[in-house]
PDB file of C-alpha atoms in Angstrom:
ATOM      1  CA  UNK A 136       0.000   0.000   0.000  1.00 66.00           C
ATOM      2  CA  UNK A 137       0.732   3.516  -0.492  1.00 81.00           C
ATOM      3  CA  UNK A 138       2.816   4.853   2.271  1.00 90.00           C
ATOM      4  CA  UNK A 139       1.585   8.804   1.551  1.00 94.00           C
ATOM      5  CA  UNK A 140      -1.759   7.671   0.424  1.00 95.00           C
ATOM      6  CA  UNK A 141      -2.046   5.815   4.242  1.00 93.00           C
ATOM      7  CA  UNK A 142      -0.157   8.977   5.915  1.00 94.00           C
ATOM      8  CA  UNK A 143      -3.027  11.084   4.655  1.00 96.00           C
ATOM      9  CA  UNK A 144      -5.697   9.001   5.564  1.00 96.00           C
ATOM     10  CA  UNK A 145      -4.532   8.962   8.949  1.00 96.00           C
ATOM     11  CA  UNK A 146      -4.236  12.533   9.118  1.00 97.00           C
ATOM     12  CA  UNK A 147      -7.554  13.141   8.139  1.00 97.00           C
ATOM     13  CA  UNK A 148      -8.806  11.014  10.519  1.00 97.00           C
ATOM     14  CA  UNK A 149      -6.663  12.221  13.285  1.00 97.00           C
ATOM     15  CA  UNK A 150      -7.615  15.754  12.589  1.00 98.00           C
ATOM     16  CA  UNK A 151     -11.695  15.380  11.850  1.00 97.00           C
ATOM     17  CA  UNK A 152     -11.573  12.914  15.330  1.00 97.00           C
ATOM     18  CA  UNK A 153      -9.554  16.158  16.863  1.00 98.00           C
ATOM     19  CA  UNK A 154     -11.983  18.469  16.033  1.00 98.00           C
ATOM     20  CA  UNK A 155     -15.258  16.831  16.717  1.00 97.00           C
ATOM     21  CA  UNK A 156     -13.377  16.385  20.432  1.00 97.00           C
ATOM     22  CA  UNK A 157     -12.772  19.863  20.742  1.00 97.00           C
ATOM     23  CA  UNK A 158     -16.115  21.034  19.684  1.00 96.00           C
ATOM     24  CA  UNK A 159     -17.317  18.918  22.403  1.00 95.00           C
ATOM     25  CA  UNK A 160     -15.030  19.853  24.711  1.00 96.00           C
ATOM     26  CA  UNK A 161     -15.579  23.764  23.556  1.00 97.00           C
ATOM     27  CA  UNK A 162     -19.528  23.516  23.686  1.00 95.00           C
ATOM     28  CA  UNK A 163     -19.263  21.378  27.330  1.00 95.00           C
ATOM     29  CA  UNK A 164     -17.786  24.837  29.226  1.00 96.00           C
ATOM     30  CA  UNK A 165     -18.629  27.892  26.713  1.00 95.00           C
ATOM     31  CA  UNK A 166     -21.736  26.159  24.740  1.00 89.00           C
ATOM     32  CA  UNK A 167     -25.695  26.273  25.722  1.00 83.00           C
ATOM     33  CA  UNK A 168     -25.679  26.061  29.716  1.00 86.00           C
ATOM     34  CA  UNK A 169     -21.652  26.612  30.042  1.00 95.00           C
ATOM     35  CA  UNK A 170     -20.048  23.700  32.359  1.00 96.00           C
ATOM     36  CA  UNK A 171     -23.270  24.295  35.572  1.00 96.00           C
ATOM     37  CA  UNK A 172     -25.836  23.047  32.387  1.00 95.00           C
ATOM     38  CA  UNK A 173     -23.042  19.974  31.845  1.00 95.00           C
ATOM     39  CA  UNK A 174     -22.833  19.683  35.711  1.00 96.00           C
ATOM     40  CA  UNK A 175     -26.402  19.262  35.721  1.00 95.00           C
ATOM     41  CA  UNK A 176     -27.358  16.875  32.928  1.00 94.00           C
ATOM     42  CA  UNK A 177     -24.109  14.748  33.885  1.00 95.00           C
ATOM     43  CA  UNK A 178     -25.491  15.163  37.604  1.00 95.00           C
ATOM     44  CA  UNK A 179     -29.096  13.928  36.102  1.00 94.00           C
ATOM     45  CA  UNK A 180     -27.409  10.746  34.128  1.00 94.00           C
ATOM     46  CA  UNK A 181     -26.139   9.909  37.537  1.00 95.00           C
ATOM     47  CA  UNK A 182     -22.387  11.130  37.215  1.00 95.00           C
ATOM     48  CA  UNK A 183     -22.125  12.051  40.642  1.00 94.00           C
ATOM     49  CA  UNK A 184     -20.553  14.985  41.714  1.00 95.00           C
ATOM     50  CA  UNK A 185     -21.678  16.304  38.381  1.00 95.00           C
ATOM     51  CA  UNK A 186     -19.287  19.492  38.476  1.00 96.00           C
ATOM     52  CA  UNK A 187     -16.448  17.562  38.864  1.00 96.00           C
ATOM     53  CA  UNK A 188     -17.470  15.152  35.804  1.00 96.00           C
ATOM     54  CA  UNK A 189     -18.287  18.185  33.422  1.00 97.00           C
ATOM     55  CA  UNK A 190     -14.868  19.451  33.687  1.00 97.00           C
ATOM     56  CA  UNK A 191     -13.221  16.040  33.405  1.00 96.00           C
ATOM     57  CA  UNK A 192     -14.927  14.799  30.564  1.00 97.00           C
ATOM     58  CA  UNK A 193     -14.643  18.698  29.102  1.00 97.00           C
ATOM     59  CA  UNK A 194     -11.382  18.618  29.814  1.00 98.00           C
ATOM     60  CA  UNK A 195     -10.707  15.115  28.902  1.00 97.00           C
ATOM     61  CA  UNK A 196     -11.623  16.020  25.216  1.00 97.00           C
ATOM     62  CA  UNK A 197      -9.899  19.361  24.810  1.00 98.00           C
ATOM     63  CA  UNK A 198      -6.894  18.325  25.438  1.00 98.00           C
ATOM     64  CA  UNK A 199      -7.526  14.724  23.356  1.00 98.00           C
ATOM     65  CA  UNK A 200      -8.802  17.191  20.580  1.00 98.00           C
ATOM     66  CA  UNK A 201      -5.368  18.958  20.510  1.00 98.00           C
ATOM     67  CA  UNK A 202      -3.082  15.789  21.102  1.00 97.00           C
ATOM     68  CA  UNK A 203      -5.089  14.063  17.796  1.00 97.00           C
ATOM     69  CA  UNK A 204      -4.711  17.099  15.841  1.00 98.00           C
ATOM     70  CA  UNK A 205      -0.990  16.973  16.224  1.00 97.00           C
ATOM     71  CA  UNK A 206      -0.319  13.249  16.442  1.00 95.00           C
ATOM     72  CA  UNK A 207       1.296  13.029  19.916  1.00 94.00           C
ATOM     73  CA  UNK A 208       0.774  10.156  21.865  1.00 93.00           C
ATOM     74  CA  UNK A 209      -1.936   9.074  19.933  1.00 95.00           C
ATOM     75  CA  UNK A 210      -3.236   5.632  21.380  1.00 95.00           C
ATOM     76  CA  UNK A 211      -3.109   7.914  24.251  1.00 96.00           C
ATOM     77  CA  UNK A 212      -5.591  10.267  22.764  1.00 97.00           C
ATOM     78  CA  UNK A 213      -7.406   7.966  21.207  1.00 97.00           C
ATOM     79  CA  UNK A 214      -7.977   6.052  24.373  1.00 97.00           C
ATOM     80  CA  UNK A 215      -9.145   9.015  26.150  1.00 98.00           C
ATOM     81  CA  UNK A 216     -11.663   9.511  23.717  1.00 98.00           C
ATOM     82  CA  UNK A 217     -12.607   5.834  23.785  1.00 98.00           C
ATOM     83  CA  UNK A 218     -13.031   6.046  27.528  1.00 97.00           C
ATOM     84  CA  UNK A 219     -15.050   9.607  26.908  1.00 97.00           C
ATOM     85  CA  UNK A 220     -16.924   7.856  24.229  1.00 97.00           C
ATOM     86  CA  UNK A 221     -17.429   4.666  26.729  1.00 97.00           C
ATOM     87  CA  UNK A 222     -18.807   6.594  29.511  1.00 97.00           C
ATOM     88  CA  UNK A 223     -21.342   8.917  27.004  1.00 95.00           C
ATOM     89  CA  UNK A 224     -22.671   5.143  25.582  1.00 94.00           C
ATOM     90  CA  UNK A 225     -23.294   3.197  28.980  1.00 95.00           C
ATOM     91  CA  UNK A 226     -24.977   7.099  30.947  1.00 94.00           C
ATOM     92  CA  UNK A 227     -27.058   8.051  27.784  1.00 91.00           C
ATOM     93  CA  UNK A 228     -26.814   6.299  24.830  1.00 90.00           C
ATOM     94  CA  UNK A 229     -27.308   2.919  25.040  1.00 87.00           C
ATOM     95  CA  UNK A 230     -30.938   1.867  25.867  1.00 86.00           C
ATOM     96  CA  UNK A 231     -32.049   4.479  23.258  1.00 85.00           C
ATOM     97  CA  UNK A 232     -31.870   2.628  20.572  1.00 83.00           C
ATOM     98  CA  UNK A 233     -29.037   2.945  17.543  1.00 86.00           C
ATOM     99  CA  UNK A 234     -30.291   6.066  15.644  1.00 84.00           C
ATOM    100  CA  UNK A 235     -28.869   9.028  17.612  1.00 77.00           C
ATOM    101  CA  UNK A 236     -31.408  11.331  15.016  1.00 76.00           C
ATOM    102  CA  UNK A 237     -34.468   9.696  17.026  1.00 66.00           C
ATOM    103  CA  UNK A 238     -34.698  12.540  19.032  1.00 65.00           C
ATOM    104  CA  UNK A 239     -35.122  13.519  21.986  1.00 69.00           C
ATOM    105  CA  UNK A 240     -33.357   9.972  22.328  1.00 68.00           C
ATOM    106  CA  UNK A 241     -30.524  10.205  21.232  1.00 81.00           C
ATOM    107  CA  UNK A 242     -29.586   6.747  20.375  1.00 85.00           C
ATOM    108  CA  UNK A 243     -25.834   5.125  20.167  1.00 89.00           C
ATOM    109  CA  UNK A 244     -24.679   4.638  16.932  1.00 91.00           C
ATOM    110  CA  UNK A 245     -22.964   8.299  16.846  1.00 91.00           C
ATOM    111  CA  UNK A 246     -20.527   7.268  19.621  1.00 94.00           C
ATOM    112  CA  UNK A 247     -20.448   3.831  18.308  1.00 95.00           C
ATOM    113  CA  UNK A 248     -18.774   4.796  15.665  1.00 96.00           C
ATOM    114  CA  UNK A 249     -16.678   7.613  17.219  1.00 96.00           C
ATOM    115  CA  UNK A 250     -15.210   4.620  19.664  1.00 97.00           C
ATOM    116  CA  UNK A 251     -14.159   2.651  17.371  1.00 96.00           C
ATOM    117  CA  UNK A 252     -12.589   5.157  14.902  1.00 97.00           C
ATOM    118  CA  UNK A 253     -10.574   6.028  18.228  1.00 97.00           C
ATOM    119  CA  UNK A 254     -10.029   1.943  18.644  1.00 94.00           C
ATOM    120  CA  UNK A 255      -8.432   1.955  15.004  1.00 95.00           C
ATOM    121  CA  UNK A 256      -6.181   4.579  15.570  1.00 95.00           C
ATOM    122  CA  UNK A 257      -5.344   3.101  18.477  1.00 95.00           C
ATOM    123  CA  UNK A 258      -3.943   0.495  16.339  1.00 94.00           C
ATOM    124  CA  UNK A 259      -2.629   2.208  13.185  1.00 93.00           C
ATOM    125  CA  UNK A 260      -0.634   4.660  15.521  1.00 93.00           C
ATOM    126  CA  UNK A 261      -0.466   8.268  14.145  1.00 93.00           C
ATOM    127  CA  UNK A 262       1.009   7.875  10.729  1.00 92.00           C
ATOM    128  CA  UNK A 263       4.209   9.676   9.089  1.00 92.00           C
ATOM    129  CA  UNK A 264       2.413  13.102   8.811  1.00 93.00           C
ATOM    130  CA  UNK A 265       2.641  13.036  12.603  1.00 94.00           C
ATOM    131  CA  UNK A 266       4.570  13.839  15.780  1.00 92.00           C
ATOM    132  CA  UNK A 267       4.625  10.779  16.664  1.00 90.00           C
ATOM    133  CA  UNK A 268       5.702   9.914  13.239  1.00 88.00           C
ATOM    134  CA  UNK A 269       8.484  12.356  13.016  1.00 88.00           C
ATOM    135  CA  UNK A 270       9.292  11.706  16.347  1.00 87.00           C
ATOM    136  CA  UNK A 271      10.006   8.398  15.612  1.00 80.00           C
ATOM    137  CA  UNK A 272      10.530   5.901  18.306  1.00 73.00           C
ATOM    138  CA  UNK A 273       9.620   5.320  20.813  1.00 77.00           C
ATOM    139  CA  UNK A 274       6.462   7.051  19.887  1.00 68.00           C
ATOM    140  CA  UNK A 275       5.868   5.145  17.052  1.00 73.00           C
ATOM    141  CA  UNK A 276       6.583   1.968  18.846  1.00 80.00           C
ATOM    142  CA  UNK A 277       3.346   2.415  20.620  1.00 85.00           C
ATOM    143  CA  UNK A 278       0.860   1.710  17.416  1.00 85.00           C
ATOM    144  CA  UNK A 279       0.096  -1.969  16.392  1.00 90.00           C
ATOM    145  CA  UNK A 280      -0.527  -4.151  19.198  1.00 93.00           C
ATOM    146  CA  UNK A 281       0.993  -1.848  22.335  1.00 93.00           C
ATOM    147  CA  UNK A 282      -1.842   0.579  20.768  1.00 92.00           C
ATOM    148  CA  UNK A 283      -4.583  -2.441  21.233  1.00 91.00           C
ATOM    149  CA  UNK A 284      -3.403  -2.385  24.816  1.00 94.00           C
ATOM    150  CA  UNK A 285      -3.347   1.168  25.243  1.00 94.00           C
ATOM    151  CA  UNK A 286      -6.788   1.690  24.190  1.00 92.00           C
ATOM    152  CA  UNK A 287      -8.321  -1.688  25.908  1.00 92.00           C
ATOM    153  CA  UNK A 288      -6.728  -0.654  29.644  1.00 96.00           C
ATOM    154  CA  UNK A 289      -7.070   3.002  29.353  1.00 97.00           C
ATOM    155  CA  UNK A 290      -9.714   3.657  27.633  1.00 97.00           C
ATOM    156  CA  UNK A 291     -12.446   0.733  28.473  1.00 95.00           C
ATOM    157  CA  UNK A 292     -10.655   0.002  31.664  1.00 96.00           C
ATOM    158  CA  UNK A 293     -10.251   3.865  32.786  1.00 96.00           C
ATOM    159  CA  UNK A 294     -14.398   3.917  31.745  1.00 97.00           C
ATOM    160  CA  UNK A 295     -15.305   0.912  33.423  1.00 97.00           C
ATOM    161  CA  UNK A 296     -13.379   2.536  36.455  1.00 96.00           C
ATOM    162  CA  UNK A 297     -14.850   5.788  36.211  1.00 96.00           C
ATOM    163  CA  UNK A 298     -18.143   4.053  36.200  1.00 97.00           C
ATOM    164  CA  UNK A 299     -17.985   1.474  38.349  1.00 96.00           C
ATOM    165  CA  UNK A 300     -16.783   4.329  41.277  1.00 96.00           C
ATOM    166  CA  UNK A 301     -18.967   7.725  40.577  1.00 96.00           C
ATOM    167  CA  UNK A 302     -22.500   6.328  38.070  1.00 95.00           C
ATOM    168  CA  UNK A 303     -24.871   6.081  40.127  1.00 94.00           C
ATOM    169  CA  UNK A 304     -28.011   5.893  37.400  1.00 90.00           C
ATOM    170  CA  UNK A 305     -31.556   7.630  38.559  1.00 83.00           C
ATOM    171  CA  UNK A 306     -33.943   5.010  39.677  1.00 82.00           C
ATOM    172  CA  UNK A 307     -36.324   4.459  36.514  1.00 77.00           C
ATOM    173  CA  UNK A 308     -40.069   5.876  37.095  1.00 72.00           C
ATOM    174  CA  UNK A 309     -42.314   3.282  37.093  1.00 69.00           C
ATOM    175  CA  UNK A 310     -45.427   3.942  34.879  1.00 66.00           C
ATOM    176  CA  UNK A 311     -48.956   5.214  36.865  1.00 68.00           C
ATOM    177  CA  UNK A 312     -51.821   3.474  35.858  1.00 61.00           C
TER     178      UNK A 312
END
């Protein structure tokens, strides 16, 4: 395969998955109800303390935003946003069906995919057209199957964690009638 052809696929992947991250990031403190709205719906999901969750996950995907842009570290970055992306399926997403257009439910299949972009990078490492690529090793060392691990213990395992410690999910309302 085409080394430069791969390079710029990997770039644009990097760099679309940076941005979306940032915008989330972005809209999570300076968006709609600034970082007390994202306290309170992350409060509401059952991310408790939800103030200290907002600026977590806010920060969380600012700064994986900025890493993916540039290519640093990026099984790093992508398993922050696979643990970001883990945490946002199992608190909102995931019993509301796969269309995330059926609104107001807001179903999984946007960060489906989003995870496992983030999973493939994981694997395929930044590409030449990166830091990490100019870098060289031991930065580059980290794609491939040390990527795999990466993204498996920090990003599910760092969700999982995450979860297992502060979700505390509201108590379903049982229908009247």
């Amino acid at each position: 395969m085409d080394t430069q052809a791969t390079d710029l696929a990997l770039l644009v992947l990097r760099v679309v998955l940076g941005i979306v991250m940032l915008a989330h990031g972005y809209n999570h403190i300076w968006g709609g109800g600034r970082i007390e709205g994202t306290a309170r719906w992350f409060e509401s999901l059952g991310m408790k303390p939800g103030r200290l969750h907002a600026w977590t996950a806010s920060i969380t995907e600012l700064g994986v935003g900025g890493l993916l842009i540039l290519g640093l570290g990026t099984p790093f970055a992508a398993a922050g946003m696979i643990g970001v992306m883990v945490v946002a399926w199992v608190t909102n997403h995931r019993d509301k069906g796969f269309w995330v257009f059926n609104r107001p439910t807001e179903g999984y299949e946007y960060v489906m995919t989003l995870t496992f972009a983030a999973f493939a990078l994981a694997l395929l490492g930044g590409g030449g057209w990166s830091i990490d690529g100019v870098v060289g090793d031991p930065l580059t060392e980290l794609a491939g199957w040390t990527g795999l691990w990466i993204a498996l213990i920090a990003g599910f395992g760092g969700a999982a964690g995450l979860l297992v410690t502060f979700w505390r999910p509201p108590a379903k309302e049982e229908p009247t009638g």
